[in-house]
Tab-separated table of C-alpha atoms and ligand atoms in Angstrom:
chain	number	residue	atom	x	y	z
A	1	UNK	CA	57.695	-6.631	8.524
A	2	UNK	CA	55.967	-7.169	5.446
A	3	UNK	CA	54.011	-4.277	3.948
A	4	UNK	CA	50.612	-5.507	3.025
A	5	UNK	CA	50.183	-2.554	0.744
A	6	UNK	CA	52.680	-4.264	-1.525
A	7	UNK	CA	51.323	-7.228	-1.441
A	8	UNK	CA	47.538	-6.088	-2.729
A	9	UNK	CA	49.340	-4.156	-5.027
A	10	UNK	CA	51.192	-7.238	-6.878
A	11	UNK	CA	47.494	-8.846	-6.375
A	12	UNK	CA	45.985	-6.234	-8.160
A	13	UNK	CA	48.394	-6.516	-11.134
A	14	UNK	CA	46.868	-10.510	-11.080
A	15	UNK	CA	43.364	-9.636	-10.694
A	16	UNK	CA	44.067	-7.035	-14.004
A	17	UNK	CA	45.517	-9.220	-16.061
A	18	UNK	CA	42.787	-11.831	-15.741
A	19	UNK	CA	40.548	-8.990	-16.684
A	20	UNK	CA	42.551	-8.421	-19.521
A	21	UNK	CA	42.318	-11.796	-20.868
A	22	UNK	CA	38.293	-11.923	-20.237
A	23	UNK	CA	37.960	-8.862	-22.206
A	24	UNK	CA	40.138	-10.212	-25.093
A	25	UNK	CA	38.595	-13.257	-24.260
A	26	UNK	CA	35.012	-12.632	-24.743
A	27	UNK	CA	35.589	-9.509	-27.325
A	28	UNK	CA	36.898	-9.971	-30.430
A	29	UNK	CA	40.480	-8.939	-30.919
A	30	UNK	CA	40.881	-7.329	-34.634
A	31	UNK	CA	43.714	-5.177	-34.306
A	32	UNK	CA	46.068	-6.830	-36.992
A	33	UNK	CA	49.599	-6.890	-35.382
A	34	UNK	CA	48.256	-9.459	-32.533
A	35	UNK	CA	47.463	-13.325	-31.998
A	36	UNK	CA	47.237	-16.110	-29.519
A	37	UNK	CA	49.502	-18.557	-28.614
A	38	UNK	CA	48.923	-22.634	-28.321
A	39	UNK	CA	48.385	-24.832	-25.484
A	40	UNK	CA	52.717	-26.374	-25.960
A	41	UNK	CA	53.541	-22.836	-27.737
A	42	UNK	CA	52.534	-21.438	-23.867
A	43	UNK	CA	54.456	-23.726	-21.489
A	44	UNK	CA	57.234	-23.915	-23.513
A	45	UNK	CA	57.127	-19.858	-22.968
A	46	UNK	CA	56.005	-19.759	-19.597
A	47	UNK	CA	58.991	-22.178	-18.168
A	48	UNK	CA	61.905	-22.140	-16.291
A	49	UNK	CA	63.966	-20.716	-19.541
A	50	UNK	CA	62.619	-17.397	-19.057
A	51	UNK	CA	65.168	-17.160	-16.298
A	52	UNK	CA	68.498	-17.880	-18.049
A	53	UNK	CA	70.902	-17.075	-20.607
A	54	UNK	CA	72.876	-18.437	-23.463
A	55	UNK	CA	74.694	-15.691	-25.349
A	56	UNK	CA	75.836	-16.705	-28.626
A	57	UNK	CA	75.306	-19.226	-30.836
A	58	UNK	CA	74.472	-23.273	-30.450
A	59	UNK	CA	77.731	-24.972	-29.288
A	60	UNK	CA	79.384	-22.135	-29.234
A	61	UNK	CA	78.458	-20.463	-25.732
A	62	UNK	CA	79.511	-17.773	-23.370
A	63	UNK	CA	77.547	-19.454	-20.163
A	64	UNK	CA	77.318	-23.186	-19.311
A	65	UNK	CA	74.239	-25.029	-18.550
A	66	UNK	CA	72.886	-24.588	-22.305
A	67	UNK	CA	73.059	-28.385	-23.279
A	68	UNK	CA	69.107	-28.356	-23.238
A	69	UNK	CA	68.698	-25.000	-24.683
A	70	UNK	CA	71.251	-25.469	-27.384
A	71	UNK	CA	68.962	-28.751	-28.577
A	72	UNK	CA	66.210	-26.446	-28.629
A	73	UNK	CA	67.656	-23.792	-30.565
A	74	UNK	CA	69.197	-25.913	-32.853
A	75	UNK	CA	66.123	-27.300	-34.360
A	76	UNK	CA	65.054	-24.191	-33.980
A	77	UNK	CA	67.352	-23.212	-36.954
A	78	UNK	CA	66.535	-26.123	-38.828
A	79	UNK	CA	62.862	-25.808	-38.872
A	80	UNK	CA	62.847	-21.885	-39.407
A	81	UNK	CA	64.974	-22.684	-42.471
A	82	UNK	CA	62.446	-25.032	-43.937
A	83	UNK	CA	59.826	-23.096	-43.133
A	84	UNK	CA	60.522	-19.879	-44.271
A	85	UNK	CA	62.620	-22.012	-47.200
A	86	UNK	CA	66.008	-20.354	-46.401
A	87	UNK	CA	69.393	-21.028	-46.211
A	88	UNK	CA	69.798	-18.394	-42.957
A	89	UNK	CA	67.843	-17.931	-39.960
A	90	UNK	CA	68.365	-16.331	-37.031
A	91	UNK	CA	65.619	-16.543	-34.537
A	92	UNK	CA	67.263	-14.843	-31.415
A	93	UNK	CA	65.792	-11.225	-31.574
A	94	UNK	CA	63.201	-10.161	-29.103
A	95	UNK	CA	61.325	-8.215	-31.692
A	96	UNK	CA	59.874	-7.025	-35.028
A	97	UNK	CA	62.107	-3.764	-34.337
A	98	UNK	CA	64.819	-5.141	-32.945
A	99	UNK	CA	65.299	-7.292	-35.953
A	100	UNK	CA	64.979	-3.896	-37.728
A	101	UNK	CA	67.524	-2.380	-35.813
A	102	UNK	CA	70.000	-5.110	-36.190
A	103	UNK	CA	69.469	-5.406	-40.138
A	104	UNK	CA	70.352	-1.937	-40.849
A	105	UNK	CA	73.646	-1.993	-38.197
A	106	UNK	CA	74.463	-5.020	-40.631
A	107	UNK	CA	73.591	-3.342	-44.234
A	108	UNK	CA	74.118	0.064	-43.307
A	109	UNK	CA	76.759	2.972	-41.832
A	110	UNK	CA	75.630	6.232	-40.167
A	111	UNK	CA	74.598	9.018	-43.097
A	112	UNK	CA	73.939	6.340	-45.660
A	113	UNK	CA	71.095	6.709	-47.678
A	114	UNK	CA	68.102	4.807	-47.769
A	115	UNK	CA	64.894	4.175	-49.363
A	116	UNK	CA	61.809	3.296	-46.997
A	117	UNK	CA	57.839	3.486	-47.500
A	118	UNK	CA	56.527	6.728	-45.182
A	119	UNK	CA	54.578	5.885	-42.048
A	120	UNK	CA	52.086	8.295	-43.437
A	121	UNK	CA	51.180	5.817	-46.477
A	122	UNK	CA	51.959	2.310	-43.542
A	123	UNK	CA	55.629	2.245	-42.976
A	124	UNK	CA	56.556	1.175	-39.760
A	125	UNK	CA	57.902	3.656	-36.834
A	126	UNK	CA	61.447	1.601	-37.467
A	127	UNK	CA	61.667	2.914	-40.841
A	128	UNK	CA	61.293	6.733	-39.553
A	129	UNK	CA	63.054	9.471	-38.228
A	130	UNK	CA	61.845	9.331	-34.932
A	131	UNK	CA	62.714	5.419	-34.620
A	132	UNK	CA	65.684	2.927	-36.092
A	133	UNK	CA	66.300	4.601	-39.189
A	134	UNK	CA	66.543	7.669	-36.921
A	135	UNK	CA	68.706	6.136	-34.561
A	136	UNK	CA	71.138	4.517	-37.143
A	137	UNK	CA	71.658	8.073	-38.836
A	138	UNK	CA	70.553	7.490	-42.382
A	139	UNK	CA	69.365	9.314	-44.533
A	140	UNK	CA	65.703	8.623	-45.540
A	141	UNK	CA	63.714	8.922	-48.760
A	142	UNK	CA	60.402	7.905	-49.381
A	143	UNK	CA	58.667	6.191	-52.225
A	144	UNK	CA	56.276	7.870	-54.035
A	145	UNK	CA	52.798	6.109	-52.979
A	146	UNK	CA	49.863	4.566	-55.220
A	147	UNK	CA	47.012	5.670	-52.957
A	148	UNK	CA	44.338	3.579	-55.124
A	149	UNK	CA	46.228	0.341	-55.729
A	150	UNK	CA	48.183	0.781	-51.620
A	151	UNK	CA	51.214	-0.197	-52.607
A	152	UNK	CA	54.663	1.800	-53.805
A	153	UNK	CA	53.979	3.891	-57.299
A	154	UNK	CA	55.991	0.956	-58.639
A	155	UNK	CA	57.643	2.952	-61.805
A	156	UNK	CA	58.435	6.023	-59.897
A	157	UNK	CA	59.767	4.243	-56.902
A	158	UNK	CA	62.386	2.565	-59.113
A	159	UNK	CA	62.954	5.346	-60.886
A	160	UNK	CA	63.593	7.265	-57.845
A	161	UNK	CA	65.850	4.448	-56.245
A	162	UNK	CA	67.807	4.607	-59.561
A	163	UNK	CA	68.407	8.192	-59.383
A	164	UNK	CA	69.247	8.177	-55.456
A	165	UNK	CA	71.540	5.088	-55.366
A	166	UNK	CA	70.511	4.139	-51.596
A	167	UNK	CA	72.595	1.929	-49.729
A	168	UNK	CA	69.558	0.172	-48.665
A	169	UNK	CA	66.461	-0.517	-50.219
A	170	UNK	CA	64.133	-1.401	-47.506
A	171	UNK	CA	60.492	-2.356	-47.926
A	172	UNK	CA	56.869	-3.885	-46.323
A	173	UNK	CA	54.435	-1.871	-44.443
A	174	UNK	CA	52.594	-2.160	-41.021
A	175	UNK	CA	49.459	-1.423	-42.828
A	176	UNK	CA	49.617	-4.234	-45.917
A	177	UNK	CA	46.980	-5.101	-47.810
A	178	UNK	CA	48.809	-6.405	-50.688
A	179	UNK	CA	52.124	-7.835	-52.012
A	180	UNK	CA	54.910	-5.234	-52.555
A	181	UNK	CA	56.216	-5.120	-56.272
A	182	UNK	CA	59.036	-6.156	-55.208
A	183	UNK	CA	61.213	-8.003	-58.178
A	184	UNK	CA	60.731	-4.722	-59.954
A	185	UNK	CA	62.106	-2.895	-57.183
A	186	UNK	CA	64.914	-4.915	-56.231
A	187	UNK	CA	65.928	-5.498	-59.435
A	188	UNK	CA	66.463	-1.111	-59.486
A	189	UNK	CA	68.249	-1.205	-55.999
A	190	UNK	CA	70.473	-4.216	-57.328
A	191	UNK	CA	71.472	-2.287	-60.467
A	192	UNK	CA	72.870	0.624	-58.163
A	193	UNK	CA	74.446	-1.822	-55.629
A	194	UNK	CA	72.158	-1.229	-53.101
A	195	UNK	CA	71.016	-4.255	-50.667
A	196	UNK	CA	67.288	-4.956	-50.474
A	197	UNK	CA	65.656	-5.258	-46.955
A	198	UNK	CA	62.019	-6.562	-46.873
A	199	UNK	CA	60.018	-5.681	-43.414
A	200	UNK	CA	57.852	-9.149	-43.099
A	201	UNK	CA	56.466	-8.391	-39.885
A	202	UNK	CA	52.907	-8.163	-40.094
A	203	UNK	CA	52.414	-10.743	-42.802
A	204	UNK	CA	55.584	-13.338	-42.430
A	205	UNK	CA	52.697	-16.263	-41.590
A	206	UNK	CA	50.952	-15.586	-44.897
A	207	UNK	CA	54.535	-15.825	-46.971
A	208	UNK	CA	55.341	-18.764	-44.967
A	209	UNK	CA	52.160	-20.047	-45.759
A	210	UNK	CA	52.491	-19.807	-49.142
A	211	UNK	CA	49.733	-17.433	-49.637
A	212	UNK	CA	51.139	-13.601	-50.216
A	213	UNK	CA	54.340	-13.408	-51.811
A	214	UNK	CA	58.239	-15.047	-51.851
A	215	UNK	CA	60.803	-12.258	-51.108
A	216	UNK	CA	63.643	-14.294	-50.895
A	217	UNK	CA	62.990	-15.112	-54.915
A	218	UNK	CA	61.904	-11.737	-55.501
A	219	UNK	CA	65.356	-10.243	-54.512
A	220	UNK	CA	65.040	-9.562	-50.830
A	221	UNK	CA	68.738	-9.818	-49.498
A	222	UNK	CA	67.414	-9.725	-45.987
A	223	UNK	CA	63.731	-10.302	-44.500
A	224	UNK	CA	62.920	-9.451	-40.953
A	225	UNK	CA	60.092	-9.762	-39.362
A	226	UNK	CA	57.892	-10.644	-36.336
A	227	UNK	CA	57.433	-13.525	-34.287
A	228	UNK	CA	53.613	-12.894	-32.894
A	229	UNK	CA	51.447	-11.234	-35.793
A	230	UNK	CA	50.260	-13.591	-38.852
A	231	UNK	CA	52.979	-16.096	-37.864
A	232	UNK	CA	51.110	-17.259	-34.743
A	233	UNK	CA	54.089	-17.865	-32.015
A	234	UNK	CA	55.390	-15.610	-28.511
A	235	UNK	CA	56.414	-12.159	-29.312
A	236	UNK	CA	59.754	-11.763	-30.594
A	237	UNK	CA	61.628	-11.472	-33.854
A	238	UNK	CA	63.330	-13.673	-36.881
A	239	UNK	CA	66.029	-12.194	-39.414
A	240	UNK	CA	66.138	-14.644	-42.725
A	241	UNK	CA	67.854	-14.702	-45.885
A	242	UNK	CA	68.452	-16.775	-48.702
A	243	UNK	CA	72.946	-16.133	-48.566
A	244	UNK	CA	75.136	-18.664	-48.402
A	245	UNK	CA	77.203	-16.344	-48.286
A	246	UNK	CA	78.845	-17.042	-44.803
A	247	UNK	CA	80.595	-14.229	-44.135
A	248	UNK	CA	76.857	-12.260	-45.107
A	249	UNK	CA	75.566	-14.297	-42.247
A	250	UNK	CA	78.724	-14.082	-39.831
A	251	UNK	CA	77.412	-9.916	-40.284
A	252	UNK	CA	73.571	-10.653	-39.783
A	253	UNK	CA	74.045	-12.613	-36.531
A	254	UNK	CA	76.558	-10.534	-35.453
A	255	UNK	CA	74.110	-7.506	-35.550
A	256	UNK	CA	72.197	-9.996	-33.442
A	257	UNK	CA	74.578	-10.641	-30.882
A	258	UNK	CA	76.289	-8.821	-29.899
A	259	UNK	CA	74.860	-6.266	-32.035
A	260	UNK	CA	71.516	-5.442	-30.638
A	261	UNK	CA	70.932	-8.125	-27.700
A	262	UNK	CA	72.326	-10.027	-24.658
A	263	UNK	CA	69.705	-12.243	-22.958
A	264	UNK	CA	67.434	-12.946	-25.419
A	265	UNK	CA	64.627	-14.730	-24.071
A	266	UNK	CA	65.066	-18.148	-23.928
A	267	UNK	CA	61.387	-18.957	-23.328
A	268	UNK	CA	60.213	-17.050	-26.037
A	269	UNK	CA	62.557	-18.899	-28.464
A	270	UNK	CA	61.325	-22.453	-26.848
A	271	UNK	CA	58.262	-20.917	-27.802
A	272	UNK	CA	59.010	-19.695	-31.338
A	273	UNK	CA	60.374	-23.100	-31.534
A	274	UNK	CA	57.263	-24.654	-30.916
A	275	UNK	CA	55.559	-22.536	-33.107
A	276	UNK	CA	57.494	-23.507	-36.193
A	277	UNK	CA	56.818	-27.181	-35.440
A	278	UNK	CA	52.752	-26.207	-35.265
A	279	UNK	CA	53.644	-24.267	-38.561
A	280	UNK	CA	55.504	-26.685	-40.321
A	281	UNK	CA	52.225	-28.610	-39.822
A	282	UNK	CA	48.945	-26.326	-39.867
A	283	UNK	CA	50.266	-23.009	-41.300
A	284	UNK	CA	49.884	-23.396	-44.682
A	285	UNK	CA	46.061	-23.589	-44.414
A	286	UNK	CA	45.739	-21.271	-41.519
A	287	UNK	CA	47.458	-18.916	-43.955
A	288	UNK	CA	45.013	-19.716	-46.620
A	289	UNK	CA	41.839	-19.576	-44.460
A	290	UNK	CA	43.088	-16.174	-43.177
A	291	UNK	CA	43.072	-14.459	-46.386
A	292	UNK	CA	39.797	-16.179	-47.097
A	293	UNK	CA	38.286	-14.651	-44.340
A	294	UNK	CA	39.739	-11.102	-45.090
A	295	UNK	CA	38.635	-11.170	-48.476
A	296	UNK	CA	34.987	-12.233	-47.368
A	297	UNK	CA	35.201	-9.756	-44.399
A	298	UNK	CA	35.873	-7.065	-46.511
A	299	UNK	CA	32.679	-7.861	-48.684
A	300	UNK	CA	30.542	-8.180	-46.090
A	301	UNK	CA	31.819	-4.762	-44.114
A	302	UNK	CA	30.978	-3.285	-48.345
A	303	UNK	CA	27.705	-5.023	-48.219
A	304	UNK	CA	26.253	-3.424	-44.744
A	305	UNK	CA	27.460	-0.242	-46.594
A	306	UNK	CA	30.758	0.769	-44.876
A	307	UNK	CA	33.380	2.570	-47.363
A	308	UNK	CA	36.206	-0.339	-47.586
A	309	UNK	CA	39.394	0.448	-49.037
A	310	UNK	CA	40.907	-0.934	-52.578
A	311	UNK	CA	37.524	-2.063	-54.003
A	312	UNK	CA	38.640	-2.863	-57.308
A	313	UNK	CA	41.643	-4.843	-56.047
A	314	UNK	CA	38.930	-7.064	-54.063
A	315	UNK	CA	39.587	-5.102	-50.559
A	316	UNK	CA	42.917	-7.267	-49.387
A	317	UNK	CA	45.517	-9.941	-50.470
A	318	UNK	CA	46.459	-10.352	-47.000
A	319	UNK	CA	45.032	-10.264	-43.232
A	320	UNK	CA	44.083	-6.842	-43.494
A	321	UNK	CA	41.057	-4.115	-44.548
A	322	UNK	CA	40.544	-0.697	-44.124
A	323	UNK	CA	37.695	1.041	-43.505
A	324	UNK	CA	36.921	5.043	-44.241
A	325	UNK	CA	34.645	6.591	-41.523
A	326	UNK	CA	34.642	9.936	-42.026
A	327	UNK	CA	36.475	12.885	-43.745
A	328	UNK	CA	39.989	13.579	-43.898
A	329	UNK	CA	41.181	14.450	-40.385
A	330	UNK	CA	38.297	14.356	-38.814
A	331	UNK	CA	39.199	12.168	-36.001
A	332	UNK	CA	36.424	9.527	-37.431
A	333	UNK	CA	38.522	6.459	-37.087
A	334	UNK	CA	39.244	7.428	-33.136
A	335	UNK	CA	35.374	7.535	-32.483
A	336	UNK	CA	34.385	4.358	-34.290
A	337	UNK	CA	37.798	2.595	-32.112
A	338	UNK	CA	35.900	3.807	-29.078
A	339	UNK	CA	32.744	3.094	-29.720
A	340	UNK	CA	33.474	-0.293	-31.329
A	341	UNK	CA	35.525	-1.174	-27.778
A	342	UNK	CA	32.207	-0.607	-25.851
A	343	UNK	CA	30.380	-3.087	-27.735
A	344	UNK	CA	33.542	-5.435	-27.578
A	345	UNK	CA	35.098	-5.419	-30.637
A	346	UNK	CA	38.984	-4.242	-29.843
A	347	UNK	CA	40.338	-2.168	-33.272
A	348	UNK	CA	42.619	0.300	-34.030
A	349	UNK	CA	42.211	3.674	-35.970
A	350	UNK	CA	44.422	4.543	-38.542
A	351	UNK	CA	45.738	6.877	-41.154
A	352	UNK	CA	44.511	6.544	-44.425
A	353	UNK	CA	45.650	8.398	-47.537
A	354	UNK	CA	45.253	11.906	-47.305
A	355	UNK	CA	45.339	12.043	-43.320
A	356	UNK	CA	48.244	14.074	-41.438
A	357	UNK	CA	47.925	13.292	-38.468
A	358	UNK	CA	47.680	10.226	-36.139
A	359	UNK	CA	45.775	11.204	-33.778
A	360	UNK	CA	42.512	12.291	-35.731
A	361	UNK	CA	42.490	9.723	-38.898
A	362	UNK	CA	39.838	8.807	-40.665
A	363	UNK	CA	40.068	5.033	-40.373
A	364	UNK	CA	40.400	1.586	-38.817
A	365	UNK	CA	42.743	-0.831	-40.018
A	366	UNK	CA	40.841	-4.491	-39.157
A	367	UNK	CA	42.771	-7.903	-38.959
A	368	UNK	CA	41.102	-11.302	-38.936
A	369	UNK	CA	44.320	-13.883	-37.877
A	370	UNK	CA	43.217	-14.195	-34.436
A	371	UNK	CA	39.252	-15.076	-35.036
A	372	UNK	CA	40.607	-17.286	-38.188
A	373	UNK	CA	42.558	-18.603	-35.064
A	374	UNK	CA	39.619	-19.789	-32.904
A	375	UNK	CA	37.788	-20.932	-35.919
A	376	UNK	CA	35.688	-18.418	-37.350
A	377	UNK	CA	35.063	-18.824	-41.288
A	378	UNK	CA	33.442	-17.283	-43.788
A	379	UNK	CA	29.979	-17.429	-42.334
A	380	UNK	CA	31.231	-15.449	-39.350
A	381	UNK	CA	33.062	-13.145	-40.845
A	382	UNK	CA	29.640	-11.719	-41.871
A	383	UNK	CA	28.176	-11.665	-38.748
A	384	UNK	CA	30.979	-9.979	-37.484
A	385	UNK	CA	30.050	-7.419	-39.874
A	386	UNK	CA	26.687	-6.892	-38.846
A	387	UNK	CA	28.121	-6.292	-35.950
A	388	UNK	CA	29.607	-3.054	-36.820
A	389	UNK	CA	27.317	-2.110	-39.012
A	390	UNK	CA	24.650	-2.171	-35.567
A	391	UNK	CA	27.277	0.167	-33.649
A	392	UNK	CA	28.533	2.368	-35.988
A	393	UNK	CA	25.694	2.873	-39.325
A	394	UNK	CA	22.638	1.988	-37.254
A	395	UNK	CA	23.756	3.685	-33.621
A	396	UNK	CA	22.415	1.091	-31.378
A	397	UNK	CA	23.512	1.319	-28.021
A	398	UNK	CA	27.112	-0.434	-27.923
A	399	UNK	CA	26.426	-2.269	-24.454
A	400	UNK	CA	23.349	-3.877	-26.237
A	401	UNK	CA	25.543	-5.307	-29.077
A	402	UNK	CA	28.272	-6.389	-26.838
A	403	UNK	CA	25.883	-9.031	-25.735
A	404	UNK	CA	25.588	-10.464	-29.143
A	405	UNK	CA	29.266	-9.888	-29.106
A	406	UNK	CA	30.237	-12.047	-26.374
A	407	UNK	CA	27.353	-14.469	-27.219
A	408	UNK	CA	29.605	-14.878	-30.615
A	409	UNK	CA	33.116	-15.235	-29.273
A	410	UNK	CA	31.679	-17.749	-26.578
A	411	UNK	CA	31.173	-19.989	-29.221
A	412	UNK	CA	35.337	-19.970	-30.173
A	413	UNK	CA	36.860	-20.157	-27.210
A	414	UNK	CA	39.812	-22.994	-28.935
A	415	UNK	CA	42.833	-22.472	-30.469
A	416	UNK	CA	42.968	-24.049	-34.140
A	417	UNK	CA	45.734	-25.093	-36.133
A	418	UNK	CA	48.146	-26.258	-33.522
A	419	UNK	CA	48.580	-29.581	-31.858
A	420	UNK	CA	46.507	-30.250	-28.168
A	421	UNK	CA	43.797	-27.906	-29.025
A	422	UNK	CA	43.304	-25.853	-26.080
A	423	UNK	CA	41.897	-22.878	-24.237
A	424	UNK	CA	42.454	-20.058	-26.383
A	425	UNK	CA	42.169	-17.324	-23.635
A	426	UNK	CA	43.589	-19.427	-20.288
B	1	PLP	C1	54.899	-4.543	-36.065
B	1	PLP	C2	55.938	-4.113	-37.015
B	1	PLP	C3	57.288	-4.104	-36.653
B	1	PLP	C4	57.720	-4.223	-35.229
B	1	PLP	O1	57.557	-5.405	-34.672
B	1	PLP	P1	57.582	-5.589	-33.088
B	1	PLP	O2	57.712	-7.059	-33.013
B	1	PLP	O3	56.316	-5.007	-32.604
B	1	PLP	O4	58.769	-4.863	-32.556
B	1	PLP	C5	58.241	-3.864	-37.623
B	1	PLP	N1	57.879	-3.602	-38.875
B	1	PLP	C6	56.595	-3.568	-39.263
B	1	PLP	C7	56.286	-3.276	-40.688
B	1	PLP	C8	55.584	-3.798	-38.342
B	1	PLP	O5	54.310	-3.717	-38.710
């Protein structure tokens, strides 16, 4: 007999997830590691695919039945090589991390050294301790940090990868407001033999675009990154690199599969695949108009009077700002998240130089891609502002700025730079 319980209970996970998308839907998203998907980018995910598997590589298969999926993944390949202008892509991995995890099986061995920047100046989990670096065994150094230019202290980070001869020089940041110095660095890891790895995650839609930096000519061996952040597809992962070296690639999509995945979600891929297509077309001026926006954003949040990071570098080069709400520790950054969700606006708080701890920083780390997305511009981005400026410098009541809030986002409810324009929040 069928329990009804269970039945109300699978309803209820429906019911929350159309909340979910009303409340992104009618808020405005600005945490800087997400993004919406396309009208085609979301039924090629939400297919039949998501149901199968095709271990190993086009034409060379483990299961049949991959004639169709094969095709897809194919020109897959070919457009993620032209437009991340590469001679090696694998786009397989389920994730930012798990492309992480599968470059370092590749480039390193357990008890190697390597070089990483700390999560406490950005780095990402992976490149801790506590998560792939961690879980490969290596040993980890980090670079000495340039708190007022946010970036690695780019003489005494070469000078220290010099001196400590890593196996693996890995860099990029989670929170990354401007290009790494990265010929400089690479050209140090290089001189000791050591392999360069550079993290691409959060801003791989800005490089592709044309608009941060080009690690593959600045002497990345390897770039991972993620599938769903600047670079507008499903979630998942790429791995890329400029080798034609073919036994160097044999190693990378080895770490792949079998390395570090078995099914690896074939509707994501059809989706990633999709995405590159929309890329090949829109993304080099959804890349530019997202840095515009950041740029203006972060003038506008200095103009209402909030304390925005890297002033005299113009605030950002990238997707990003960060804002300073309080004193060190202080848990400042955690109150403004919380009172910034009530009127809306959906954030994140974050360390900022000179916090310990994660739980009680100082900041907010903003990200513009997804209102760039639905086709806010510059005009926006200050009214946006005001926004915060209402909440958090001139404490009116959140609930009577979330109004004005969802008055705003109302007004972009479309995804831009894709073909069939569509719902952005369906
Ligand atoms: C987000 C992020 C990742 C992880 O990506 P997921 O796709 O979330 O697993 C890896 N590295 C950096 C620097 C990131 O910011």
């Amino acid at each position: 007999m069928a329990d009804e319980n269970n039945r109300q209970l699978a309803a209820s996970v429906l019911t929350a997830v159309n909340a979910s998308g009303q409340h992104y839907g009618f808020g405005l998203p600005m945490i800087a590691s997400e993004n919406i998907i396309s009208p085609m980018v979301r039924k090629a995910t939400n297919s039949d695919l998501h149901g199968r598997y095709a271990e190993g590589l086009p034409g060379k298969r483990y299961y049949q039945g991959c004639d169709d999926f094969d095709d897809i993944e194919s020109l897959g390949i070919k457009l993620a090589k032209q437009v991340f202008n590469a001679n090696f892509v694998n786009i397989q991995s389920t994730s930012g991390t798990v492309s992480n995890i599968a470059a370092l099986k590749a480039l390193t061995k357990p008890g190697d050294k390597i070089s990483a920047v700390s999560t406490a100046d950005g780095g990402h989990i992976s490149h801790a301790r506590m998560g792939a670096v961690g879980l490969r065994g290596l040993d980890l150094h980090t670079y000495p940090w340039d708190e007022a230019r946010m970036e690695p202290d780019v003489d005494a980070a070469c000078a220290m990868i010099r001196d400590l001869e890593p196996k693996l020089a890995l860099v990029g940041q989670s929170v990354f407001l401007f290009p790494t110095p990265l010929q400089e660095m690479a050209d140090a890891a290089h001189e000791v033999g050591a392999k360069v790895m550079y993290d691409g995650a959060h801003v791989l839609g800005l490089i592709a675009g044309g608009q941060f930096q080009d690690p593959l000519r600045e002497g990345a061996d390897v770039m991972t990154g993620s599938s769903h952040k600047t670079f507008p597809g499903p979630q998942g992962g790429f791995m890329i690199s400029d080798s034609d070296d073919e036994k160097f690639q044999r190693k990378l999509n080895s770490a792949i599969f079998p390395g570090t995945n078995s099914s690896y979600h074939l509707h994501h891929v059809a989706g990633k695949v999709v995405a590159l297509a929309e890329f090949a077309e829109f993304g080099a001026d959804y890349a530019a108009d997202i840095i515009t926006n950041a740029k203006a954003f972060g003038e506008a949040m200095a103009a209402e009077g909030f304390d925005v990071l890297a002033e005299e570098r113009g605030y950002t080069a990238s997707h990003q700002i960060l804002t300073r709400h309080g004193g060190q520790d202080s848990g400042a950054g955690a109150k403004a998240a919380q009172l910034l969700e009530d009127a809306g606006i959906i954030t994140n708080m974050n360390m900022l130089p000179g916090d310990t701890k994660a739980l009680t920083p100082s900041g907010l780390r903003l990200g513009v891609q997804e209102l760039t997305r639905v086709g806010m511009d510059v005009d926006e981005m200050g009214v946006v502002a005001s926004l915060y400026a209402r909440v958090l410098l001139n404490g009116e009541d959140p609930s009577s700025v979330k109004r004005d809030v969802q008055a705003l986002k109302g007004e972009h409810q479309t995804v831009h730079y894709c073909f069939d324009q569509g719902p952005a929040y369906p």
